[in-house]
Short mmCIF file of C-alpha atoms and ligand atoms in Angstrom, two decimals:
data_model
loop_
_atom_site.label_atom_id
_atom_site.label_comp_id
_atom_site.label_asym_id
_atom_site.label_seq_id
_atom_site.Cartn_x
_atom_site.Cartn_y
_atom_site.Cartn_z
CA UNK A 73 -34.85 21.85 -28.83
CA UNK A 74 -32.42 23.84 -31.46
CA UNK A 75 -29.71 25.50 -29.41
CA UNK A 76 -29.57 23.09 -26.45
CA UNK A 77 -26.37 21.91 -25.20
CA UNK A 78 -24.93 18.42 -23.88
CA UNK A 79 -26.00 19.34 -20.46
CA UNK A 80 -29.23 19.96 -21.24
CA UNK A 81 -30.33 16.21 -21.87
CA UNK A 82 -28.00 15.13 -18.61
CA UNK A 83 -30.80 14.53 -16.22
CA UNK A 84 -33.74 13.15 -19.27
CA UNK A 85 -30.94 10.45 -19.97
CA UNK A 86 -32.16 6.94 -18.35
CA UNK A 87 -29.81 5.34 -15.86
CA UNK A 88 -28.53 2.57 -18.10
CA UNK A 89 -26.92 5.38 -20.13
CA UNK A 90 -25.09 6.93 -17.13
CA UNK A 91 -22.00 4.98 -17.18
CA UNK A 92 -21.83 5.31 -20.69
CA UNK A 93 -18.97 7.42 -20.94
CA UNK A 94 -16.10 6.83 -23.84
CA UNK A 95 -12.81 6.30 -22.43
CA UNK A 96 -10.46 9.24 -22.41
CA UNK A 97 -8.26 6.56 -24.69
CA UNK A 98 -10.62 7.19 -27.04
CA UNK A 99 -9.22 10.53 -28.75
CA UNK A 100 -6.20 8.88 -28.58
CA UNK A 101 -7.36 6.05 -31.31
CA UNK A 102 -7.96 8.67 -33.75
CA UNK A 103 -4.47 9.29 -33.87
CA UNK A 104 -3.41 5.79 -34.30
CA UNK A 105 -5.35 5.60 -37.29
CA UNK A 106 -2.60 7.34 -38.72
CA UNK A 107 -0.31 5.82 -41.57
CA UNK A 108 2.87 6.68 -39.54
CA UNK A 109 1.82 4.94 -36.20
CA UNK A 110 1.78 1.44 -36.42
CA UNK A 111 -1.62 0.18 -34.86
CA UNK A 112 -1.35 -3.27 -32.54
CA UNK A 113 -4.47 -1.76 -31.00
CA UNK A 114 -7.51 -2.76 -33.57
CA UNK A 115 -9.40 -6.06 -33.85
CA UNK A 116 -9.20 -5.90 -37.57
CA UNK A 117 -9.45 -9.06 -40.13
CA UNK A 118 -6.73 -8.83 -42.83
CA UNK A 119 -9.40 -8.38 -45.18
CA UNK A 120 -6.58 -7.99 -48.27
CA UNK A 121 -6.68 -11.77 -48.11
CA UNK A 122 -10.06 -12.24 -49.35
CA UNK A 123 -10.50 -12.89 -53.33
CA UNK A 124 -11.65 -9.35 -53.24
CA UNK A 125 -12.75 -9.23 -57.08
CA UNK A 126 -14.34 -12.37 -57.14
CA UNK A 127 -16.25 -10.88 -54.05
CA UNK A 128 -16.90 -7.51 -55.93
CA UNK A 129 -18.45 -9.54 -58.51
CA UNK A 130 -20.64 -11.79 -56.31
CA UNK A 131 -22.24 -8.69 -54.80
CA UNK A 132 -22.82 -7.00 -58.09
CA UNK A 133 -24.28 -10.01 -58.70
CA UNK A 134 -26.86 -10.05 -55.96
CA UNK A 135 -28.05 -6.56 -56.86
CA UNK A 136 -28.27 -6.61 -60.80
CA UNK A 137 -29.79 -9.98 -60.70
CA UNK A 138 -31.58 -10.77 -57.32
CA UNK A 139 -32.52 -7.43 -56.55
CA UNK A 140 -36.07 -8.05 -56.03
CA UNK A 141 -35.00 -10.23 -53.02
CA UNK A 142 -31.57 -9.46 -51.70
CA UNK A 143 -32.74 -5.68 -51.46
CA UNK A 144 -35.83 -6.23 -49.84
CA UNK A 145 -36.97 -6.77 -46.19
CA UNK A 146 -36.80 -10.25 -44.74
CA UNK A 147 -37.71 -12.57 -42.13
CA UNK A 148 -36.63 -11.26 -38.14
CA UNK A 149 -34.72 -14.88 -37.97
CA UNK A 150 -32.68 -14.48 -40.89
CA UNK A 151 -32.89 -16.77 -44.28
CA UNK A 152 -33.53 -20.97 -43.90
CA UNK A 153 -30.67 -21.05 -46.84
CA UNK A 154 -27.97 -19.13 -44.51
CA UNK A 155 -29.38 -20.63 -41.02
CA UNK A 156 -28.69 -24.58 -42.90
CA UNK A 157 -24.87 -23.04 -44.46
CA UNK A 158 -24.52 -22.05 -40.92
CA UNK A 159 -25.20 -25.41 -39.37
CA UNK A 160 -22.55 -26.43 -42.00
CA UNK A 161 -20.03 -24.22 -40.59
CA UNK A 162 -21.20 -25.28 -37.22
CA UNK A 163 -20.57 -29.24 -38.06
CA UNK A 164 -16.83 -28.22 -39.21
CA UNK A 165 -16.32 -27.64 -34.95
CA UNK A 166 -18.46 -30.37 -33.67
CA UNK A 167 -21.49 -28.83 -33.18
CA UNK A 168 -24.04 -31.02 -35.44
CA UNK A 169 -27.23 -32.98 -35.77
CA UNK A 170 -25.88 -35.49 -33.59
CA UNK A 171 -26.04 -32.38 -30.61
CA UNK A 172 -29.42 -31.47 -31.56
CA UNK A 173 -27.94 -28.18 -34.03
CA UNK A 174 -30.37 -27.44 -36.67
CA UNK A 175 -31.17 -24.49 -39.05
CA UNK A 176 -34.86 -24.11 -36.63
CA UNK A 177 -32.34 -23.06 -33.39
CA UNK A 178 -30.28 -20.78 -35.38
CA UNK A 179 -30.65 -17.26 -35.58
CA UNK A 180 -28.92 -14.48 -37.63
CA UNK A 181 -27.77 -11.50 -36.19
CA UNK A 182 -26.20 -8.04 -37.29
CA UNK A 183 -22.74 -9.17 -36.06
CA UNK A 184 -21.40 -11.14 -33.23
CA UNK A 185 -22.26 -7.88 -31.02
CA UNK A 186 -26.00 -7.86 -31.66
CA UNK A 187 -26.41 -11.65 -30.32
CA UNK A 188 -24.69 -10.65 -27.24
CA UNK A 189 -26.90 -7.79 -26.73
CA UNK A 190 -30.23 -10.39 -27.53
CA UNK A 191 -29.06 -12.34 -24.84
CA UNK A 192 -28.72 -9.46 -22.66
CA UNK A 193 -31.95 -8.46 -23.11
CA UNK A 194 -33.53 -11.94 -23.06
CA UNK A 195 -32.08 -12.49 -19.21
CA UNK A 196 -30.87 -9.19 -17.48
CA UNK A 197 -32.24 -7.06 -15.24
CA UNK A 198 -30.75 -4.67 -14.03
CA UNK A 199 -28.67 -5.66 -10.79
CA UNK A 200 -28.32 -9.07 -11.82
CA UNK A 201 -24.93 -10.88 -11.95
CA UNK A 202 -23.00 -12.38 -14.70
CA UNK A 203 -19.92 -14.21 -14.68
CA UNK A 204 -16.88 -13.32 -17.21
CA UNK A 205 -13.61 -14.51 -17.66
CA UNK A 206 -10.91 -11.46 -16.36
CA UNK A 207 -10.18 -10.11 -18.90
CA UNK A 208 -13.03 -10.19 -21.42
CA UNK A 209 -14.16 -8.89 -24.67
CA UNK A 210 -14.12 -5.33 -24.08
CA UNK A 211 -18.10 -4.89 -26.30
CA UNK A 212 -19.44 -7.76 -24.03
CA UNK A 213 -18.51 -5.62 -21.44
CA UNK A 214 -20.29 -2.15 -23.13
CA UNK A 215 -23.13 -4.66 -23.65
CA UNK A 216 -23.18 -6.35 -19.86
CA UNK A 217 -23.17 -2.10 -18.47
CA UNK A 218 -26.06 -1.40 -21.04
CA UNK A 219 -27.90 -3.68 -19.14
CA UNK A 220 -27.10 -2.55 -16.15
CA UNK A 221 -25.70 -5.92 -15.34
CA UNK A 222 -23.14 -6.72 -12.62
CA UNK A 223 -19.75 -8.38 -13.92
CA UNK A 224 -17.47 -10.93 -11.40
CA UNK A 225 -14.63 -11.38 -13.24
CA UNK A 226 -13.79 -15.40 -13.10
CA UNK A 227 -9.67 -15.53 -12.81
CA UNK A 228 -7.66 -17.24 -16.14
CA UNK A 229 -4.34 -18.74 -16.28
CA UNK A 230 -2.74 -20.54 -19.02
CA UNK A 231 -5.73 -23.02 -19.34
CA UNK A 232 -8.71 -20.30 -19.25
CA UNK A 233 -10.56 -19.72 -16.86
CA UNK A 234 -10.24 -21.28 -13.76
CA UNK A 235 -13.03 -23.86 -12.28
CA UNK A 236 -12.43 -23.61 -8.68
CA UNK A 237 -12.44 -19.92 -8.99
CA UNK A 238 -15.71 -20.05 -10.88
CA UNK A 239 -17.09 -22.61 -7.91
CA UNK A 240 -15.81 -19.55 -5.20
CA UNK A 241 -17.58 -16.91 -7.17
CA UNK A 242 -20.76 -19.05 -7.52
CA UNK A 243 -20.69 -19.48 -3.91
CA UNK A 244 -19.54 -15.63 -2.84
CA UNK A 245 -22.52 -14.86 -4.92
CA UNK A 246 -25.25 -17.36 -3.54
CA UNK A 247 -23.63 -16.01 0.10
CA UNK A 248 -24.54 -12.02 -1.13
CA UNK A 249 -27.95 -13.68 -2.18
CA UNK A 250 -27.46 -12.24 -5.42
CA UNK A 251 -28.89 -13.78 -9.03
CA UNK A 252 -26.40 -15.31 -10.85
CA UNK A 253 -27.92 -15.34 -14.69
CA UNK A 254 -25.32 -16.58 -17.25
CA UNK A 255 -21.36 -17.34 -17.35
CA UNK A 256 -20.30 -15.30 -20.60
CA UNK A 257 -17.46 -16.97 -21.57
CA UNK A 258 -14.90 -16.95 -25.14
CA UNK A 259 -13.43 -20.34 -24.27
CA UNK A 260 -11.26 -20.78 -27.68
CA UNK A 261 -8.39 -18.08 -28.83
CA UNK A 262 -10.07 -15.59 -25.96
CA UNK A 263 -10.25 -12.26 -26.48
CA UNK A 264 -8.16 -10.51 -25.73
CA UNK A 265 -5.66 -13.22 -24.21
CA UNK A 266 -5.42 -15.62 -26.84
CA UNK A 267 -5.84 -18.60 -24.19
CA UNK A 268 -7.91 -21.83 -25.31
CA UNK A 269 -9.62 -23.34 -22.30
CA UNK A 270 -8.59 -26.92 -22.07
CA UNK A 271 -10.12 -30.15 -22.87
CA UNK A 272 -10.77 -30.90 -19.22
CA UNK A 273 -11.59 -27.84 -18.20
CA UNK A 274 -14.06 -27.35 -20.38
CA UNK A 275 -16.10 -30.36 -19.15
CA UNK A 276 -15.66 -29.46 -15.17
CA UNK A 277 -16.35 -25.18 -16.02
CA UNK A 278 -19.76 -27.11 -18.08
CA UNK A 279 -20.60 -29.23 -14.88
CA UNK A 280 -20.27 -26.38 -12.38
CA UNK A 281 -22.30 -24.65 -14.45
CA UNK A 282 -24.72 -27.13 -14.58
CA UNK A 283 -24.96 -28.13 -11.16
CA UNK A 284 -25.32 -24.05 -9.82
CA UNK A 285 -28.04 -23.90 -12.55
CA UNK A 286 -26.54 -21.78 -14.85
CA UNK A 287 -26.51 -20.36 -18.07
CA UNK A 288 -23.81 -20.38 -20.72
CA UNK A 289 -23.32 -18.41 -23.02
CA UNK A 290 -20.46 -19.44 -25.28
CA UNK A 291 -19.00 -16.58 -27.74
CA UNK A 292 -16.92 -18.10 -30.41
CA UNK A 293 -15.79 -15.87 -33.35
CA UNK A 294 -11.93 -16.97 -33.41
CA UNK A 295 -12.61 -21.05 -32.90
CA UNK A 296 -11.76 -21.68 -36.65
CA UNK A 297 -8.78 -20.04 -36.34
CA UNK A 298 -6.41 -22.34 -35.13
CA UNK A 299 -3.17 -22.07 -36.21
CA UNK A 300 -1.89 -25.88 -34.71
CA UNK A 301 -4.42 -28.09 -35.71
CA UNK A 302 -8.29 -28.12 -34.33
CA UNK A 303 -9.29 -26.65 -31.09
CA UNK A 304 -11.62 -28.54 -28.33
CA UNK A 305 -14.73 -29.10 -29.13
CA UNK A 306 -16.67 -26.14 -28.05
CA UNK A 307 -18.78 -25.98 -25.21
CA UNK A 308 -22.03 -26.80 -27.06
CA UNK A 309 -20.84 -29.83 -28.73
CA UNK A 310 -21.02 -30.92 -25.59
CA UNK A 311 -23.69 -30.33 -24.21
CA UNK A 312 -26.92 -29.25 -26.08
CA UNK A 313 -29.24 -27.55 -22.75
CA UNK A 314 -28.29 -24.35 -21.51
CA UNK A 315 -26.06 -23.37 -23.54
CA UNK A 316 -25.94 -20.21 -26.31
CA UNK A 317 -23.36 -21.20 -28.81
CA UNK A 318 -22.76 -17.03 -30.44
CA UNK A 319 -20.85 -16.54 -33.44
CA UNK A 320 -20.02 -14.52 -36.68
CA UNK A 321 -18.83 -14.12 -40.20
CA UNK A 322 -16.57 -11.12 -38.92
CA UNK A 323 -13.48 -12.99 -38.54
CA UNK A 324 -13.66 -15.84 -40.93
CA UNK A 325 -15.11 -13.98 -43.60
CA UNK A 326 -15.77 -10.30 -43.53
CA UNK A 327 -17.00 -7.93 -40.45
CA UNK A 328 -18.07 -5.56 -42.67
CA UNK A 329 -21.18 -7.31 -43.76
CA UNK A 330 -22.18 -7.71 -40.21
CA UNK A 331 -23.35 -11.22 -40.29
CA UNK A 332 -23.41 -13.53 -36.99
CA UNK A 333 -25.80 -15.73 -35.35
CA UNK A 334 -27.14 -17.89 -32.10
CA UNK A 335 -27.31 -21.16 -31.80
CA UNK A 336 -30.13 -20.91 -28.77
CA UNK A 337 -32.12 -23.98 -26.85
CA UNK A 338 -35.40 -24.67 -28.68
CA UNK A 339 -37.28 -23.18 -25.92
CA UNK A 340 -36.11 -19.78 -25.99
CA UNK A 341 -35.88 -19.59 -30.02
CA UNK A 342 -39.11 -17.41 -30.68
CA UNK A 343 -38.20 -14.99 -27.61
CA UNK A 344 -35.03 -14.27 -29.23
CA UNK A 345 -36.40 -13.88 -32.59
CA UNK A 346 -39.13 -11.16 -30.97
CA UNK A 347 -36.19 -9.37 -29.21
CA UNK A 348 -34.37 -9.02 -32.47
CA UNK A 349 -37.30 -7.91 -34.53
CA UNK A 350 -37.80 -5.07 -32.00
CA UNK A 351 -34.19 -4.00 -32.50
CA UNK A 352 -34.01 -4.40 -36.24
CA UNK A 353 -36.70 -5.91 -38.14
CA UNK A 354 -34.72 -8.29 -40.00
CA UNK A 355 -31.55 -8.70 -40.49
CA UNK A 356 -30.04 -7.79 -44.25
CA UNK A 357 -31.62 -9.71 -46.62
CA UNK A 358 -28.47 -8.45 -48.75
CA UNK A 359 -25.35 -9.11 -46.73
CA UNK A 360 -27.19 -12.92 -45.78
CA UNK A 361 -27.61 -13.40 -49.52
CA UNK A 362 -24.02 -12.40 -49.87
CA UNK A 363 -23.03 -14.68 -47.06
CA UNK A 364 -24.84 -17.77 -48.52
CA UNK A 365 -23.84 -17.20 -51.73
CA UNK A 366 -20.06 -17.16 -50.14
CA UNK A 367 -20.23 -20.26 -48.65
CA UNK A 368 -22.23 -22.04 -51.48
CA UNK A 369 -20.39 -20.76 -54.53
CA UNK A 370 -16.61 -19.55 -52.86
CA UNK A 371 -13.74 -21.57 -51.35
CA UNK A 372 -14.84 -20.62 -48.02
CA UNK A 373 -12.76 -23.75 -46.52
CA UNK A 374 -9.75 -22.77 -48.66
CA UNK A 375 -10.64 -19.06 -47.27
CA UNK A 376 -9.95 -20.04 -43.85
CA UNK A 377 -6.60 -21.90 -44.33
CA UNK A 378 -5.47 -18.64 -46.02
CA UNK A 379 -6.63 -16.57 -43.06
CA UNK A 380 -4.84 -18.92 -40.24
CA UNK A 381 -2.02 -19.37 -42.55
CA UNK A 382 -1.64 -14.97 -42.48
CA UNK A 383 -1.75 -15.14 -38.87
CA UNK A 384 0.15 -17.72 -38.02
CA UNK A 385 3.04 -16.14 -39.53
CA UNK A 386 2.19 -13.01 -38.05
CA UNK A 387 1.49 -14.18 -34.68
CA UNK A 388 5.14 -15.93 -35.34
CA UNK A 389 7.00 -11.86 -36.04
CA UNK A 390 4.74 -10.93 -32.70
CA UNK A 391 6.40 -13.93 -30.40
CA UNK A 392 9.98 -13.30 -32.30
CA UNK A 393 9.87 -9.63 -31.62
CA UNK A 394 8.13 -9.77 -28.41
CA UNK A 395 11.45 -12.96 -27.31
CA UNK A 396 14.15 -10.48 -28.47
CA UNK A 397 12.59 -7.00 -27.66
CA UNK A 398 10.68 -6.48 -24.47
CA UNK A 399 12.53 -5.63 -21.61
CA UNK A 400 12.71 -8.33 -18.79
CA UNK A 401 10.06 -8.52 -16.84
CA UNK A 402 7.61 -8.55 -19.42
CA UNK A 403 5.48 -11.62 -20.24
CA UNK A 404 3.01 -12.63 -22.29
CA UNK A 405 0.64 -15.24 -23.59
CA UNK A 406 1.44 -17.51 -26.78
CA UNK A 407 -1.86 -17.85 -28.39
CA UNK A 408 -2.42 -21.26 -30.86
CA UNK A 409 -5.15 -19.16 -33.00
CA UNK A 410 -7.22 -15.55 -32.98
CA UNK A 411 -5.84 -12.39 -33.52
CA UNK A 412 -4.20 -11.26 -30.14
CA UNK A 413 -1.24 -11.72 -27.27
CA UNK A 414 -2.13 -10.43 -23.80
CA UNK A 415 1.03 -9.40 -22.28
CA UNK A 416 1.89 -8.37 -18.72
CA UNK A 417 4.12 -5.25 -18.06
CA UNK A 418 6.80 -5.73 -15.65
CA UNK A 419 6.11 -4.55 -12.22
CA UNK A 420 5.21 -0.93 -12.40
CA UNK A 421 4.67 -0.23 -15.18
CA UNK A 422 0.78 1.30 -15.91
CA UNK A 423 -0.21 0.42 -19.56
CA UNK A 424 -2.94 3.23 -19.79
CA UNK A 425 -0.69 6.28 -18.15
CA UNK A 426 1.90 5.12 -20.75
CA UNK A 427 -0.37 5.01 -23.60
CA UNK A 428 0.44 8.90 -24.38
CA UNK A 429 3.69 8.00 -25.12
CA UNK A 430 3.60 5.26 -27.14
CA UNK A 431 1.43 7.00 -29.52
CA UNK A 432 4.11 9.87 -29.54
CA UNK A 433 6.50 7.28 -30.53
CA UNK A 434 3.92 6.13 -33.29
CA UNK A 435 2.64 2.81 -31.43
CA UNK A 436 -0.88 2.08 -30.43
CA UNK A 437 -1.95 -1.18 -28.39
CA UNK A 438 -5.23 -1.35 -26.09
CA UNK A 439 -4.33 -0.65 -22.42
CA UNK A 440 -5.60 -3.98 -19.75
CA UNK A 441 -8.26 -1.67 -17.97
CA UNK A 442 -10.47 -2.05 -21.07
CA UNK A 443 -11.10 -5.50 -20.53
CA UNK A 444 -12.20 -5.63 -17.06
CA UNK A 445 -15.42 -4.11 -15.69
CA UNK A 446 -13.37 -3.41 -12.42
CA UNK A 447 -10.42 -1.00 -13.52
CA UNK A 448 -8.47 -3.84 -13.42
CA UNK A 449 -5.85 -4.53 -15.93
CA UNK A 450 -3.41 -1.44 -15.64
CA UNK A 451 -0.26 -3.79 -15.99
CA UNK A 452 -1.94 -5.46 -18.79
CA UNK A 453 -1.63 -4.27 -22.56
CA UNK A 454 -3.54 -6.47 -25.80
CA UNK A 455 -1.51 -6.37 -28.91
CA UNK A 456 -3.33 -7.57 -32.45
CA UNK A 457 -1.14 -9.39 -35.01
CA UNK A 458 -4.00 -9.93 -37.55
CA UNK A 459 -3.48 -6.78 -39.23
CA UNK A 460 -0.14 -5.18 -39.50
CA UNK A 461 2.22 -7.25 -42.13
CA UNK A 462 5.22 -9.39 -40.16
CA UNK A 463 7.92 -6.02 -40.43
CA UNK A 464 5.27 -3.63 -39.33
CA UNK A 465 4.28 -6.23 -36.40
CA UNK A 466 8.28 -6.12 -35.36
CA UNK A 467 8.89 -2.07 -35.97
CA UNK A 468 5.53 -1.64 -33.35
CA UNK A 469 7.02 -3.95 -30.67
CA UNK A 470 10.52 -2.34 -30.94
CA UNK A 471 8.76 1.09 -30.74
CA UNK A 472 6.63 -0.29 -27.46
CA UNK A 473 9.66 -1.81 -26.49
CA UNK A 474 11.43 1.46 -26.46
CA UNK A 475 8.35 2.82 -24.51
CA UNK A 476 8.67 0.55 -22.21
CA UNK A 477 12.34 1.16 -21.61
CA UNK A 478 12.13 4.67 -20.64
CA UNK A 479 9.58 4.40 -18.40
CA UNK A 480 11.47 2.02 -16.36
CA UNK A 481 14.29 4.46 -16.31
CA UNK A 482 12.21 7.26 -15.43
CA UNK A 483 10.90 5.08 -12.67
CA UNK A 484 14.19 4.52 -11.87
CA UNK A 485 14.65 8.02 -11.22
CA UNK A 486 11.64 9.52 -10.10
CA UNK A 487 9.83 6.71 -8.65
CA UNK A 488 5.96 6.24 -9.93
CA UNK A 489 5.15 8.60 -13.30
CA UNK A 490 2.45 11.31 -11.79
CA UNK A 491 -0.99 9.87 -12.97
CA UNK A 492 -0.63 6.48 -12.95
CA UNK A 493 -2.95 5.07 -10.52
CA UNK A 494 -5.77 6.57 -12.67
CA UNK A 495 -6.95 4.03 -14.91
CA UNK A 496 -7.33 1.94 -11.34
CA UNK A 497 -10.52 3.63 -10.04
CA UNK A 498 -12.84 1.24 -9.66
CA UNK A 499 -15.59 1.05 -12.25
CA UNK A 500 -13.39 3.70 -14.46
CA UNK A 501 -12.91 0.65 -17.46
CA UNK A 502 -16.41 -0.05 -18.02
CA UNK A 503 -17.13 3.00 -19.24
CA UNK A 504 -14.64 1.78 -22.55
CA UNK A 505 -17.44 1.82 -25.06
CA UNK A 506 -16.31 -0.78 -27.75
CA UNK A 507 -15.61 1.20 -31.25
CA UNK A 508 -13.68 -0.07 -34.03
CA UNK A 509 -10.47 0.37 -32.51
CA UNK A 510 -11.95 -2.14 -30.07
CA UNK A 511 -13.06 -4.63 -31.57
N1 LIG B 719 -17.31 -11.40 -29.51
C1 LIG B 719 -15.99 -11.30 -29.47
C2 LIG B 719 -15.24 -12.12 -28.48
C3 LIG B 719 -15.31 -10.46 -30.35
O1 LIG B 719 -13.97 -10.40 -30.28
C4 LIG B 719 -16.05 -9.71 -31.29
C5 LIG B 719 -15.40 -8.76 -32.27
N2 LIG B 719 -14.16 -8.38 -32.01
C6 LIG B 719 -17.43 -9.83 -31.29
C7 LIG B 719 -18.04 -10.68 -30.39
C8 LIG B 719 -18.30 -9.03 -32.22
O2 LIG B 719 -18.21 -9.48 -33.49
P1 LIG B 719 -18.94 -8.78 -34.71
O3 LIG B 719 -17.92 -7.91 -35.35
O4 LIG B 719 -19.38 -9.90 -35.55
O5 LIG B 719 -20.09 -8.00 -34.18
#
């Protein structure tokens, strides 16, 4: 095969792999990872909060000492000592004995994105629908194409997603006849809105659910990152049947070792653990040892108040800047925990046409359209305040801000910018393969 190009494996690729096309805002990430452009764009824990030595000398640790084990393969569902820590992180949100969680049910994954993909596999064939909240996670959507799934976008509004628009899209999809497996949903600190579905909500989306006969699968990497107090119970505190409870070390701890898990019904435990083997064996022994040596040994609790404490006050320079910058019009969401604000251009304006622009005046944010499967999303832009420091966070919103400006006065004076419908072609944003800038 030496000296074949691209095109030459174009028609041996298989048809899941068709759509898999990065975005064209892509190339454009490479140059926000410059120093000079300040980057709202990533997904990125402030990792310079962590006890870093102390860290460093845990995991030097694990090596010189433990080698034998921690370098070594493992078991396909992860350690019993990290699967019972994890039910310990679980209780700290409600999810405990008393709803049926135990160490037997849980099992550990190579990030938050490998148990989405599990599930995937577990229950999608190709054709088959599945529910998300508009917008969603933009890798749930990369995994959701990979298997050649169908997303409906459920509407959101202040209070997540919406429960009589979930009942109309159950019943627009029974009308189709089309299989309906799972509702994917990030109920608490979404990304990338920021919105917490609410108390009652979350009981009516669980009974419509349970009534149509479907799945849940809850993703929940930001819930312990609440910056006013706790959030609602998650969904499978509530209920223990049907529902996949995801979740990961990425945001609480460190993405880097690429630890997360499922929570899955007793039933379905072994088929999940088969799936994963296939993919990758066993998870690493070494980055679970580190994890459960973290949590056993470290502050982890005092870890997390630091964390929400750094965002907090960052997410307070985003909603300052955002109050005294944007130009009218604009809105956005006000998020009580997680890393990001959702805001809404005013009328007009096309976030992904304008993304050129702002990176030429050293800004990078993640246009809308990469959150919906639909090419949705244009007016839409997701700004992180977990990484950049508080005077960074206000320099990037008075450079969008200045973005923004000119486009409305070139609108003003030449009507639409040439280009901008683009990013509206349907099926054009699920093609946004998730990478780091992504997250
Ligand atoms: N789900 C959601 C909603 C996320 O935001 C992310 C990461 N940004 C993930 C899953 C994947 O997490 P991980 O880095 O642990 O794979």
């Amino acid at each position: 095969m030496t000296g074949t190009t691209l095109d030459d494996y174009t028609d041996r690729y298989a048809r899941r792999v068709r759509g898999m096309t990065a975005s064209e805002i892509r190339a454009l990430f490479a140059v926000a990872s410059r120093p000079e452009v300040v980057s709202l764009a990533g997904g990125a824990p402030y990792i310079a909060a962590l006890p870093l030595d102390a860290v460093g000398e845990m995991l030097g640790r694990l090596a010189a000492d433990h080698g034998h084990t921690t370098l070594q393969y493992g078991i396909g569902q992860g350690t019993l000592e990290l699967r019972e820590r994890i039910c310990e992180v679980m209780s700290l949100s409600g999810i405990d004995v008393g709803c049926g969680a135990s160490p037997e049910d849980v099992v550990v994954t190579v990030g938050g994105q490998q148990a989405l993909d599990l599930v995937a596999r577990l229950f999608l064939d190709p054709g088959d629908v599945v529910f998300a909240e508009g917008p969603t996670y933009v890798g749930a959507l990369g995994v959701l194409q990979a298997a050649q799934a169908q997303v409906v976008h459920v509407p959101m509004d202040a209070e997540g997603l919406i429960p009589e628009a979930l009942e109309a899209a159950i019943a627009d999809a029974a009308r189709a006849g089309r299989r309906v497996k799972f509702l994917y949903t990030i109920p608490t600190y979404q990304n990338p809105t920021g919105v917490t579905l609410t108390e009652e909500r979350r009981e009516r989306v669980l009974d419509i659910c349970e009534r149509a006969g479907l799945l849940v699968v809850e993703d929940d990497p930001y819930g312990q990152l609440g910056f006013a107090g706790d959030a609602p119970a998650p969904l499978r505190a509530r209920r223990r049947d049907g529902v996949f409870y995801l979740s990961t070390f990425s945001k609480t701890f460190a993405p880097g070792l690429r630890v997360g898990w499922i929570l899955a019904p007793h039933a379905v435990r072994d088929k999940l653990v088969i799936a994963s083997e296939a993919q990758i064996l066993c998870p690493s022994a070494y980055a679970q040892a580190a994890v459960t040596t973290y949590l056993s040994t470290m502050p982890w609790r005092e870890q997390l108040k630091v964390y929400r404490e750094v965002y907090r006050e960052r997410r307070d320079a985003m909603l300052d800047a955002l109050g005294d910058l944007m130009p009218e019009g604009t809105t956005w969401t006000e998020p009580d925990g997680g890393l990001f604000v959702w805001a809404t251009l005013p009328d007009g304006l096309d976030s992904k046409a304008m993304m050129p622009r702002a990176i030429a005046a050293r800004v990078a944010y993640v246009p809308g359209t990469g959150f919906y499967a639909n090419g949705s999303g244009a007016g839409n832009i997701r700004l992180n305040f977990s990484f950049p420091p508080p005077e960074r966070i206000r320099e990037g919103v008075r450079r969008l801000a200045g973005v923004m400006e000119q486009e409305i006065a070139m609108r003003r004076v030449f009507g639409p910018v040439a280009g901008q419908a683009a990013g509206r072609r349907r099926g054009q944003a699920a093609a946004d393969v998730p990478g780091p800038d992504l997250a």
